[in-house]
Amino acid sequence: MEMIGILKRQTVIVLLFICFFPTMAVAQVDQFKLKQVLQDANAGDISACAYLGKMYYEGTGVAQNYNEAFKWYQKAADNGAADAYVGLGVMYCKGQGVAKNSNEAFKWFQKAADNGGASAFAYLGDMYYAGDGVAQNYNEALKWYQKAADNGITTGIYYFLADMFYTGKTGITDYSQAKKYAELAIKNDTLDIVGHRILAKLYMYGYAVEKNIDKAEALIEQALAHCKKDGSSDYPCNTMDVKGELFWVMGDNVKAKQIYESINKN
């Protein structure tokens, strides 16, 4: 009974410490976690090696250090820890802690995907889409993007799918699917630009929806507003191009020409 009382008092003390000194408490917990993970990793625990790589990569509980992150990810991956495969792929892809190498990045992403690593699906889609580290293949890109979306990986995925179905990059144009993914892109990203732009074009021409010029214009203006909010320097011209296209569809060739000329000046 006395031991139980001591444990209860210790628990209360810890809780009070966390309540009144939350920052210090978190720091203490992080230090304890780092010490424990480091001890396990050095003892050969492969999962701990992968987790330590993640800690160093993110700067969680320890100062961010890409060289250390790569070292521990590599050790974990070499010993079959699937959790480390995506981490290595990202580091090779971005040149963090190691020389940038798209071929190596693709290799590790593929290995992660082969082991069921859903987070690798989107990366493979990106690489096939861009032809980075592998021959460009839109059909493979579409396959991996859809697989990512089906597994809940949605960030930056829906607008790629919308674009591919709208433009027919795979050889198949499907405006209904383009609409579906454009709307999902807008729903899942408050600053979405591409989804707005594609949906605007669907309403502009009446593809898979009833033609609605006012709605198309509203979507374009929303996309431009989002460009300003996130400081994007690439998308505004593309969106202004669609705005020029809208005026051309409306028969206002003078306004369309003015917009296109302003794009060329920039």
PDB file of C-alpha atoms in Angstrom:
ATOM      1  CA  MET A   1       0.000   0.000   0.000  1.00  0.00           C
ATOM      2  CA  GLU A   2       2.841   2.352   0.825  1.00  0.00           C
ATOM      3  CA  MET A   3       4.401   1.716  -2.617  1.00  0.00           C
ATOM      4  CA  ILE A   4       1.077   2.488  -4.320  1.00  0.00           C
ATOM      5  CA  GLY A   5       0.899   5.741  -2.373  1.00  0.00           C
ATOM      6  CA  ILE A   6       4.424   6.689  -3.439  1.00  0.00           C
ATOM      7  CA  LEU A   7       3.618   5.951  -7.103  1.00  0.00           C
ATOM      8  CA  LYS A   8       0.460   8.030  -6.897  1.00  0.00           C
ATOM      9  CA  ARG A   9       2.373  10.946  -5.391  1.00  0.00           C
ATOM     10  CA  GLN A  10       5.036  10.675  -8.133  1.00  0.00           C
ATOM     11  CA  THR A  11       2.330  10.664 -10.799  1.00  0.00           C
ATOM     12  CA  VAL A  12       0.732  13.757  -9.302  1.00  0.00           C
ATOM     13  CA  ILE A  13       4.108  15.517  -9.207  1.00  0.00           C
ATOM     14  CA  VAL A  14       4.751  14.669 -12.893  1.00  0.00           C
ATOM     15  CA  LEU A  15       1.296  15.891 -13.895  1.00  0.00           C
ATOM     16  CA  LEU A  16       1.724  19.123 -11.946  1.00  0.00           C
ATOM     17  CA  PHE A  17       5.125  19.630 -13.570  1.00  0.00           C
ATOM     18  CA  ILE A  18       3.603  19.183 -17.028  1.00  0.00           C
ATOM     19  CA  CYS A  19       0.724  21.545 -16.191  1.00  0.00           C
ATOM     20  CA  PHE A  20       2.861  24.370 -14.836  1.00  0.00           C
ATOM     21  CA  PHE A  21       6.011  23.890 -16.931  1.00  0.00           C
ATOM     22  CA  PRO A  22       4.748  22.349 -20.217  1.00  0.00           C
ATOM     23  CA  THR A  23       7.720  23.429 -22.348  1.00  0.00           C
ATOM     24  CA  MET A  24      10.261  22.054 -19.889  1.00  0.00           C
ATOM     25  CA  ALA A  25       8.210  18.884 -19.493  1.00  0.00           C
ATOM     26  CA  VAL A  26       8.098  18.231 -23.223  1.00  0.00           C
ATOM     27  CA  ALA A  27      11.834  18.820 -23.446  1.00  0.00           C
ATOM     28  CA  GLN A  28      12.422  16.287 -20.663  1.00  0.00           C
ATOM     29  CA  VAL A  29      10.191  13.730 -22.376  1.00  0.00           C
ATOM     30  CA  ASP A  30      11.980  14.306 -25.708  1.00  0.00           C
ATOM     31  CA  GLN A  31      15.370  13.838 -24.067  1.00  0.00           C
ATOM     32  CA  PHE A  32      14.207  10.634 -22.433  1.00  0.00           C
ATOM     33  CA  LYS A  33      12.804   9.378 -25.750  1.00  0.00           C
ATOM     34  CA  LEU A  34      16.026  10.223 -27.609  1.00  0.00           C
ATOM     35  CA  LYS A  35      18.149   8.475 -25.005  1.00  0.00           C
ATOM     36  CA  GLN A  36      15.970   5.369 -25.129  1.00  0.00           C
ATOM     37  CA  VAL A  37      15.756   5.233 -28.933  1.00  0.00           C
ATOM     38  CA  LEU A  38      19.494   5.820 -29.290  1.00  0.00           C
ATOM     39  CA  GLN A  39      20.192   3.049 -26.794  1.00  0.00           C
ATOM     40  CA  ASP A  40      17.916   0.632 -28.666  1.00  0.00           C
ATOM     41  CA  ALA A  41      19.357   1.614 -32.068  1.00  0.00           C
ATOM     42  CA  ASN A  42      22.922   1.069 -30.901  1.00  0.00           C
ATOM     43  CA  ALA A  43      21.842  -2.300 -29.514  1.00  0.00           C
ATOM     44  CA  GLY A  44      20.741  -3.314 -33.021  1.00  0.00           C
ATOM     45  CA  ASP A  45      16.999  -2.612 -32.881  1.00  0.00           C
ATOM     46  CA  ILE A  46      16.258  -1.902 -36.567  1.00  0.00           C
ATOM     47  CA  SER A  47      12.911  -0.239 -35.890  1.00  0.00           C
ATOM     48  CA  ALA A  48      14.689   2.091 -33.475  1.00  0.00           C
ATOM     49  CA  CYS A  49      17.240   2.915 -36.191  1.00  0.00           C
ATOM     50  CA  ALA A  50      14.439   3.910 -38.553  1.00  0.00           C
ATOM     51  CA  TYR A  51      12.714   5.949 -35.851  1.00  0.00           C
ATOM     52  CA  LEU A  52      15.978   7.676 -34.953  1.00  0.00           C
ATOM     53  CA  GLY A  53      16.420   8.594 -38.616  1.00  0.00           C
ATOM     54  CA  LYS A  54      12.944  10.130 -38.550  1.00  0.00           C
ATOM     55  CA  MET A  55      13.740  12.077 -35.373  1.00  0.00           C
ATOM     56  CA  TYR A  56      16.905  13.538 -36.883  1.00  0.00           C
ATOM     57  CA  TYR A  57      15.167  14.272 -40.196  1.00  0.00           C
ATOM     58  CA  GLU A  58      12.280  16.140 -38.594  1.00  0.00           C
ATOM     59  CA  GLY A  59      14.246  17.625 -35.709  1.00  0.00           C
ATOM     60  CA  THR A  60      11.902  15.985 -33.212  1.00  0.00           C
ATOM     61  CA  GLY A  61      13.453  15.778 -29.760  1.00  0.00           C
ATOM     62  CA  VAL A  62      16.865  16.462 -31.257  1.00  0.00           C
ATOM     63  CA  ALA A  63      18.500  19.107 -33.438  1.00  0.00           C
ATOM     64  CA  GLN A  64      17.691  18.486 -37.091  1.00  0.00           C
ATOM     65  CA  ASN A  65      20.611  16.775 -38.786  1.00  0.00           C
ATOM     66  CA  TYR A  66      20.223  15.339 -42.277  1.00  0.00           C
ATOM     67  CA  ASN A  67      23.565  13.528 -42.159  1.00  0.00           C
ATOM     68  CA  GLU A  68      22.561  11.673 -39.016  1.00  0.00           C
ATOM     69  CA  ALA A  69      19.096  11.046 -40.419  1.00  0.00           C
ATOM     70  CA  PHE A  70      20.553   9.494 -43.562  1.00  0.00           C
ATOM     71  CA  LYS A  71      22.988   7.366 -41.558  1.00  0.00           C
ATOM     72  CA  TRP A  72      20.270   5.841 -39.409  1.00  0.00           C
ATOM     73  CA  TYR A  73      17.774   5.437 -42.254  1.00  0.00           C
ATOM     74  CA  GLN A  74      20.449   3.648 -44.281  1.00  0.00           C
ATOM     75  CA  LYS A  75      21.354   1.345 -41.416  1.00  0.00           C
ATOM     76  CA  ALA A  76      17.696   0.485 -40.896  1.00  0.00           C
ATOM     77  CA  ALA A  77      17.025  -0.037 -44.621  1.00  0.00           C
ATOM     78  CA  ASP A  78      20.102  -2.221 -45.067  1.00  0.00           C
ATOM     79  CA  ASN A  79      18.691  -4.501 -42.413  1.00  0.00           C
ATOM     80  CA  GLY A  80      15.215  -4.726 -43.929  1.00  0.00           C
ATOM     81  CA  ALA A  81      13.307  -2.009 -42.054  1.00  0.00           C
ATOM     82  CA  ALA A  82      10.616  -1.019 -44.552  1.00  0.00           C
ATOM     83  CA  ASP A  83       9.839   2.100 -42.466  1.00  0.00           C
ATOM     84  CA  ALA A  84      13.156   3.566 -43.616  1.00  0.00           C
ATOM     85  CA  TYR A  85      12.710   3.060 -47.365  1.00  0.00           C
ATOM     86  CA  VAL A  86      10.554   6.142 -47.956  1.00  0.00           C
ATOM     87  CA  GLY A  87      12.836   8.257 -45.771  1.00  0.00           C
ATOM     88  CA  LEU A  88      15.838   7.300 -47.889  1.00  0.00           C
ATOM     89  CA  GLY A  89      13.887   7.941 -51.060  1.00  0.00           C
ATOM     90  CA  VAL A  90      12.972  11.443 -49.935  1.00  0.00           C
ATOM     91  CA  MET A  91      16.545  12.255 -48.958  1.00  0.00           C
ATOM     92  CA  TYR A  92      17.941  11.047 -52.283  1.00  0.00           C
ATOM     93  CA  CYS A  93      15.172  12.919 -54.092  1.00  0.00           C
ATOM     94  CA  LYS A  94      15.937  16.210 -52.333  1.00  0.00           C
ATOM     95  CA  GLY A  95      19.678  15.791 -51.857  1.00  0.00           C
ATOM     96  CA  GLN A  96      19.440  16.006 -48.073  1.00  0.00           C
ATOM     97  CA  GLY A  97      22.343  14.399 -46.215  1.00  0.00           C
ATOM     98  CA  VAL A  98      23.426  12.748 -49.460  1.00  0.00           C
ATOM     99  CA  ALA A  99      24.023  13.803 -53.068  1.00  0.00           C
ATOM    100  CA  LYS A 100      20.779  14.137 -55.018  1.00  0.00           C
ATOM    101  CA  ASN A 101      20.192  10.952 -56.995  1.00  0.00           C
ATOM    102  CA  SER A 102      16.815  10.435 -58.647  1.00  0.00           C
ATOM    103  CA  ASN A 103      17.600   6.864 -59.664  1.00  0.00           C
ATOM    104  CA  GLU A 104      18.350   5.904 -56.053  1.00  0.00           C
ATOM    105  CA  ALA A 105      15.255   7.775 -54.892  1.00  0.00           C
ATOM    106  CA  PHE A 106      13.095   5.821 -57.325  1.00  0.00           C
ATOM    107  CA  LYS A 107      14.672   2.545 -56.201  1.00  0.00           C
ATOM    108  CA  TRP A 108      13.821   3.145 -52.551  1.00  0.00           C
ATOM    109  CA  PHE A 109      10.308   4.433 -53.279  1.00  0.00           C
ATOM    110  CA  GLN A 110       9.636   1.344 -55.383  1.00  0.00           C
ATOM    111  CA  LYS A 111      10.976  -0.895 -52.627  1.00  0.00           C
ATOM    112  CA  ALA A 112       8.741   0.863 -50.102  1.00  0.00           C
ATOM    113  CA  ALA A 113       5.713   0.472 -52.394  1.00  0.00           C
ATOM    114  CA  ASP A 114       6.498  -3.211 -52.907  1.00  0.00           C
ATOM    115  CA  ASN A 115       6.367  -3.571 -49.128  1.00  0.00           C
ATOM    116  CA  GLY A 116       2.997  -1.836 -48.860  1.00  0.00           C
ATOM    117  CA  GLY A 117       4.289   1.622 -47.954  1.00  0.00           C
ATOM    118  CA  ALA A 118       1.336   3.774 -49.039  1.00  0.00           C
ATOM    119  CA  SER A 119       3.286   7.022 -48.608  1.00  0.00           C
ATOM    120  CA  ALA A 120       5.585   5.882 -51.433  1.00  0.00           C
ATOM    121  CA  PHE A 121       2.734   5.652 -53.953  1.00  0.00           C
ATOM    122  CA  ALA A 122       2.486   9.419 -54.442  1.00  0.00           C
ATOM    123  CA  TYR A 123       6.245   9.785 -54.854  1.00  0.00           C
ATOM    124  CA  LEU A 124       6.241   7.110 -57.563  1.00  0.00           C
ATOM    125  CA  GLY A 125       3.397   8.943 -59.277  1.00  0.00           C
ATOM    126  CA  ASP A 126       5.439  12.162 -59.230  1.00  0.00           C
ATOM    127  CA  MET A 127       8.515  10.458 -60.659  1.00  0.00           C
ATOM    128  CA  TYR A 128       6.658   8.724 -63.478  1.00  0.00           C
ATOM    129  CA  TYR A 129       4.774  11.966 -64.230  1.00  0.00           C
ATOM    130  CA  ALA A 130       7.966  14.022 -64.495  1.00  0.00           C
ATOM    131  CA  GLY A 131      10.212  11.297 -65.904  1.00  0.00           C
ATOM    132  CA  ASP A 132      12.525  11.814 -62.943  1.00  0.00           C
ATOM    133  CA  GLY A 133      14.659   8.777 -62.114  1.00  0.00           C
ATOM    134  CA  VAL A 134      12.574   6.669 -64.488  1.00  0.00           C
ATOM    135  CA  ALA A 135      11.260   6.960 -68.056  1.00  0.00           C
ATOM    136  CA  GLN A 136       8.216   9.252 -68.196  1.00  0.00           C
ATOM    137  CA  ASN A 137       5.046   7.195 -68.230  1.00  0.00           C
ATOM    138  CA  TYR A 138       1.695   8.892 -67.632  1.00  0.00           C
ATOM    139  CA  ASN A 139      -0.160   5.598 -67.354  1.00  0.00           C
ATOM    140  CA  GLU A 140       2.150   4.484 -64.535  1.00  0.00           C
ATOM    141  CA  ALA A 141       1.822   7.916 -62.932  1.00  0.00           C
ATOM    142  CA  LEU A 142      -1.970   7.619 -63.061  1.00  0.00           C
ATOM    143  CA  LYS A 143      -1.823   4.118 -61.555  1.00  0.00           C
ATOM    144  CA  TRP A 144       0.268   5.217 -58.599  1.00  0.00           C
ATOM    145  CA  TYR A 145      -1.659   8.447 -58.026  1.00  0.00           C
ATOM    146  CA  GLN A 146      -4.921   6.538 -57.935  1.00  0.00           C
ATOM    147  CA  LYS A 147      -3.392   3.969 -55.599  1.00  0.00           C
ATOM    148  CA  ALA A 148      -2.231   6.787 -53.317  1.00  0.00           C
ATOM    149  CA  ALA A 149      -5.679   8.386 -53.325  1.00  0.00           C
ATOM    150  CA  ASP A 150      -7.330   5.031 -52.604  1.00  0.00           C
ATOM    151  CA  ASN A 151      -5.069   4.672 -49.565  1.00  0.00           C
ATOM    152  CA  GLY A 152      -5.845   8.095 -48.130  1.00  0.00           C
ATOM    153  CA  ILE A 153      -2.767   9.916 -49.468  1.00  0.00           C
ATOM    154  CA  THR A 154      -4.503  12.997 -50.870  1.00  0.00           C
ATOM    155  CA  THR A 155      -2.161  15.982 -50.517  1.00  0.00           C
ATOM    156  CA  GLY A 156      -1.147  17.134 -53.986  1.00  0.00           C
ATOM    157  CA  ILE A 157      -2.740  14.055 -55.571  1.00  0.00           C
ATOM    158  CA  TYR A 158      -6.234  15.070 -56.604  1.00  0.00           C
ATOM    159  CA  TYR A 159      -5.219  17.958 -58.834  1.00  0.00           C
ATOM    160  CA  PHE A 160      -2.734  15.732 -60.677  1.00  0.00           C
ATOM    161  CA  LEU A 161      -5.517  13.229 -61.337  1.00  0.00           C
ATOM    162  CA  ALA A 162      -7.875  16.010 -62.424  1.00  0.00           C
ATOM    163  CA  ASP A 163      -5.251  17.354 -64.815  1.00  0.00           C
ATOM    164  CA  MET A 164      -4.487  13.925 -66.294  1.00  0.00           C
ATOM    165  CA  PHE A 165      -8.134  13.096 -66.934  1.00  0.00           C
ATOM    166  CA  TYR A 166      -8.820  16.567 -68.365  1.00  0.00           C
ATOM    167  CA  THR A 167      -5.823  16.707 -70.699  1.00  0.00           C
ATOM    168  CA  GLY A 168      -5.898  13.038 -71.659  1.00  0.00           C
ATOM    169  CA  LYS A 169      -2.194  12.576 -70.980  1.00  0.00           C
ATOM    170  CA  THR A 170      -2.733   8.818 -70.702  1.00  0.00           C
ATOM    171  CA  GLY A 171      -4.555   8.713 -74.019  1.00  0.00           C
ATOM    172  CA  ILE A 172      -7.964   8.773 -72.332  1.00  0.00           C
ATOM    173  CA  THR A 173      -9.882  11.991 -71.715  1.00  0.00           C
ATOM    174  CA  ASP A 174     -12.573  11.662 -69.066  1.00  0.00           C
ATOM    175  CA  TYR A 175     -14.223  14.941 -68.085  1.00  0.00           C
ATOM    176  CA  SER A 176     -16.428  13.286 -65.451  1.00  0.00           C
ATOM    177  CA  GLN A 177     -13.339  11.989 -63.663  1.00  0.00           C
ATOM    178  CA  ALA A 178     -11.640  15.349 -64.128  1.00  0.00           C
ATOM    179  CA  LYS A 179     -14.607  17.009 -62.434  1.00  0.00           C
ATOM    180  CA  LYS A 180     -14.597  14.481 -59.606  1.00  0.00           C
ATOM    181  CA  TYR A 181     -10.932  14.990 -58.788  1.00  0.00           C
ATOM    182  CA  ALA A 182     -10.991  18.767 -59.316  1.00  0.00           C
ATOM    183  CA  GLU A 183     -13.786  19.027 -56.761  1.00  0.00           C
ATOM    184  CA  LEU A 184     -11.881  16.772 -54.362  1.00  0.00           C
ATOM    185  CA  ALA A 185      -8.777  18.936 -54.811  1.00  0.00           C
ATOM    186  CA  ILE A 186     -10.779  22.035 -53.911  1.00  0.00           C
ATOM    187  CA  LYS A 187     -12.398  20.309 -50.934  1.00  0.00           C
ATOM    188  CA  ASN A 188      -9.114  19.022 -49.516  1.00  0.00           C
ATOM    189  CA  ASP A 189      -6.937  22.094 -50.074  1.00  0.00           C
ATOM    190  CA  THR A 190      -8.182  25.514 -49.006  1.00  0.00           C
ATOM    191  CA  LEU A 191      -5.585  27.167 -51.253  1.00  0.00           C
ATOM    192  CA  ASP A 192      -6.069  24.874 -54.247  1.00  0.00           C
ATOM    193  CA  ILE A 193      -5.315  26.474 -57.607  1.00  0.00           C
ATOM    194  CA  VAL A 194      -5.202  23.697 -60.212  1.00  0.00           C
ATOM    195  CA  GLY A 195      -8.530  22.147 -59.217  1.00  0.00           C
ATOM    196  CA  HIS A 196     -10.229  25.551 -59.500  1.00  0.00           C
ATOM    197  CA  ARG A 197      -8.634  26.115 -62.890  1.00  0.00           C
ATOM    198  CA  ILE A 198      -9.685  22.754 -64.321  1.00  0.00           C
ATOM    199  CA  LEU A 199     -13.216  23.017 -62.949  1.00  0.00           C
ATOM    200  CA  ALA A 200     -13.433  26.507 -64.470  1.00  0.00           C
ATOM    201  CA  LYS A 201     -12.576  25.084 -67.896  1.00  0.00           C
ATOM    202  CA  LEU A 202     -15.203  22.374 -67.520  1.00  0.00           C
ATOM    203  CA  TYR A 203     -17.871  25.015 -66.815  1.00  0.00           C
ATOM    204  CA  MET A 204     -16.453  27.236 -69.549  1.00  0.00           C
ATOM    205  CA  TYR A 205     -17.069  24.635 -72.231  1.00  0.00           C
ATOM    206  CA  GLY A 206     -19.835  22.601 -70.621  1.00  0.00           C
ATOM    207  CA  TYR A 207     -17.766  19.427 -70.314  1.00  0.00           C
ATOM    208  CA  ALA A 208     -19.474  16.942 -67.951  1.00  0.00           C
ATOM    209  CA  VAL A 209     -21.421  19.909 -66.483  1.00  0.00           C
ATOM    210  CA  GLU A 210     -23.917  22.428 -67.728  1.00  0.00           C
ATOM    211  CA  LYS A 211     -22.064  25.342 -69.307  1.00  0.00           C
ATOM    212  CA  ASN A 212     -21.885  28.229 -66.849  1.00  0.00           C
ATOM    213  CA  ILE A 213     -19.654  31.186 -67.700  1.00  0.00           C
ATOM    214  CA  ASP A 214     -20.346  33.005 -64.414  1.00  0.00           C
ATOM    215  CA  LYS A 215     -19.273  29.966 -62.402  1.00  0.00           C
ATOM    216  CA  ALA A 216     -16.176  29.544 -64.553  1.00  0.00           C
ATOM    217  CA  GLU A 217     -15.202  33.171 -63.955  1.00  0.00           C
ATOM    218  CA  ALA A 218     -15.786  32.870 -60.189  1.00  0.00           C
ATOM    219  CA  LEU A 219     -13.541  29.782 -60.036  1.00  0.00           C
ATOM    220  CA  ILE A 220     -10.772  31.569 -61.945  1.00  0.00           C
ATOM    221  CA  GLU A 221     -10.931  34.550 -59.583  1.00  0.00           C
ATOM    222  CA  GLN A 222     -10.754  32.200 -56.586  1.00  0.00           C
ATOM    223  CA  ALA A 223      -7.681  30.523 -58.075  1.00  0.00           C
ATOM    224  CA  LEU A 224      -6.006  33.905 -58.599  1.00  0.00           C
ATOM    225  CA  ALA A 225      -6.820  34.898 -55.007  1.00  0.00           C
ATOM    226  CA  HIS A 226      -5.209  31.690 -53.778  1.00  0.00           C
ATOM    227  CA  CYS A 227      -2.109  32.452 -55.849  1.00  0.00           C
ATOM    228  CA  LYS A 228      -1.724  35.705 -53.954  1.00  0.00           C
ATOM    229  CA  LYS A 229      -2.251  34.059 -50.572  1.00  0.00           C
ATOM    230  CA  ASP A 230       0.374  31.335 -50.977  1.00  0.00           C
ATOM    231  CA  GLY A 231       2.825  33.545 -52.882  1.00  0.00           C
ATOM    232  CA  SER A 232       2.855  31.219 -55.877  1.00  0.00           C
ATOM    233  CA  SER A 233       4.891  32.585 -58.787  1.00  0.00           C
ATOM    234  CA  ASP A 234       4.263  29.740 -61.245  1.00  0.00           C
ATOM    235  CA  TYR A 235       0.513  29.285 -61.253  1.00  0.00           C
ATOM    236  CA  PRO A 236      -0.732  32.879 -61.750  1.00  0.00           C
ATOM    237  CA  CYS A 237       0.286  33.028 -65.421  1.00  0.00           C
ATOM    238  CA  ASN A 238      -1.326  29.658 -66.089  1.00  0.00           C
ATOM    239  CA  THR A 239      -4.502  30.854 -64.395  1.00  0.00           C
ATOM    240  CA  MET A 240      -4.445  34.175 -66.247  1.00  0.00           C
ATOM    241  CA  ASP A 241      -4.100  32.162 -69.440  1.00  0.00           C
ATOM    242  CA  VAL A 242      -7.383  30.432 -68.568  1.00  0.00           C
ATOM    243  CA  LYS A 243      -8.930  33.832 -67.847  1.00  0.00           C
ATOM    244  CA  GLY A 244      -7.886  34.983 -71.308  1.00  0.00           C
ATOM    245  CA  GLU A 245      -9.396  31.809 -72.722  1.00  0.00           C
ATOM    246  CA  LEU A 246     -12.640  32.582 -70.904  1.00  0.00           C
ATOM    247  CA  PHE A 247     -12.922  36.013 -72.539  1.00  0.00           C
ATOM    248  CA  TRP A 248     -12.172  34.417 -75.910  1.00  0.00           C
ATOM    249  CA  VAL A 249     -15.016  31.913 -75.355  1.00  0.00           C
ATOM    250  CA  MET A 250     -17.264  34.831 -74.377  1.00  0.00           C
ATOM    251  CA  GLY A 251     -16.392  36.543 -77.674  1.00  0.00           C
ATOM    252  CA  ASP A 252     -14.443  39.404 -76.090  1.00  0.00           C
ATOM    253  CA  ASN A 253     -11.301  39.042 -78.186  1.00  0.00           C
ATOM    254  CA  VAL A 254      -9.999  42.489 -77.215  1.00  0.00           C
ATOM    255  CA  LYS A 255      -9.984  41.633 -73.491  1.00  0.00           C
ATOM    256  CA  ALA A 256      -8.543  38.192 -74.211  1.00  0.00           C
ATOM    257  CA  LYS A 257      -5.711  39.769 -76.224  1.00  0.00           C
ATOM    258  CA  GLN A 258      -4.947  42.243 -73.421  1.00  0.00           C
ATOM    259  CA  ILE A 259      -4.621  39.402 -70.916  1.00  0.00           C
ATOM    260  CA  TYR A 260      -2.375  37.337 -73.175  1.00  0.00           C
ATOM    261  CA  GLU A 261      -0.168  40.376 -73.838  1.00  0.00           C
ATOM    262  CA  SER A 262       0.138  41.038 -70.094  1.00  0.00           C
ATOM    263  CA  ILE A 263       1.213  37.412 -69.584  1.00  0.00           C
ATOM    264  CA  ASN A 264       3.900  37.713 -72.272  1.00  0.00           C
ATOM    265  CA  LYS A 265       5.263  40.893 -70.637  1.00  0.00           C
ATOM    266  CA  ASN A 266       5.703  39.021 -67.350  1.00  0.00           C
TER     267      ASN A 266
END
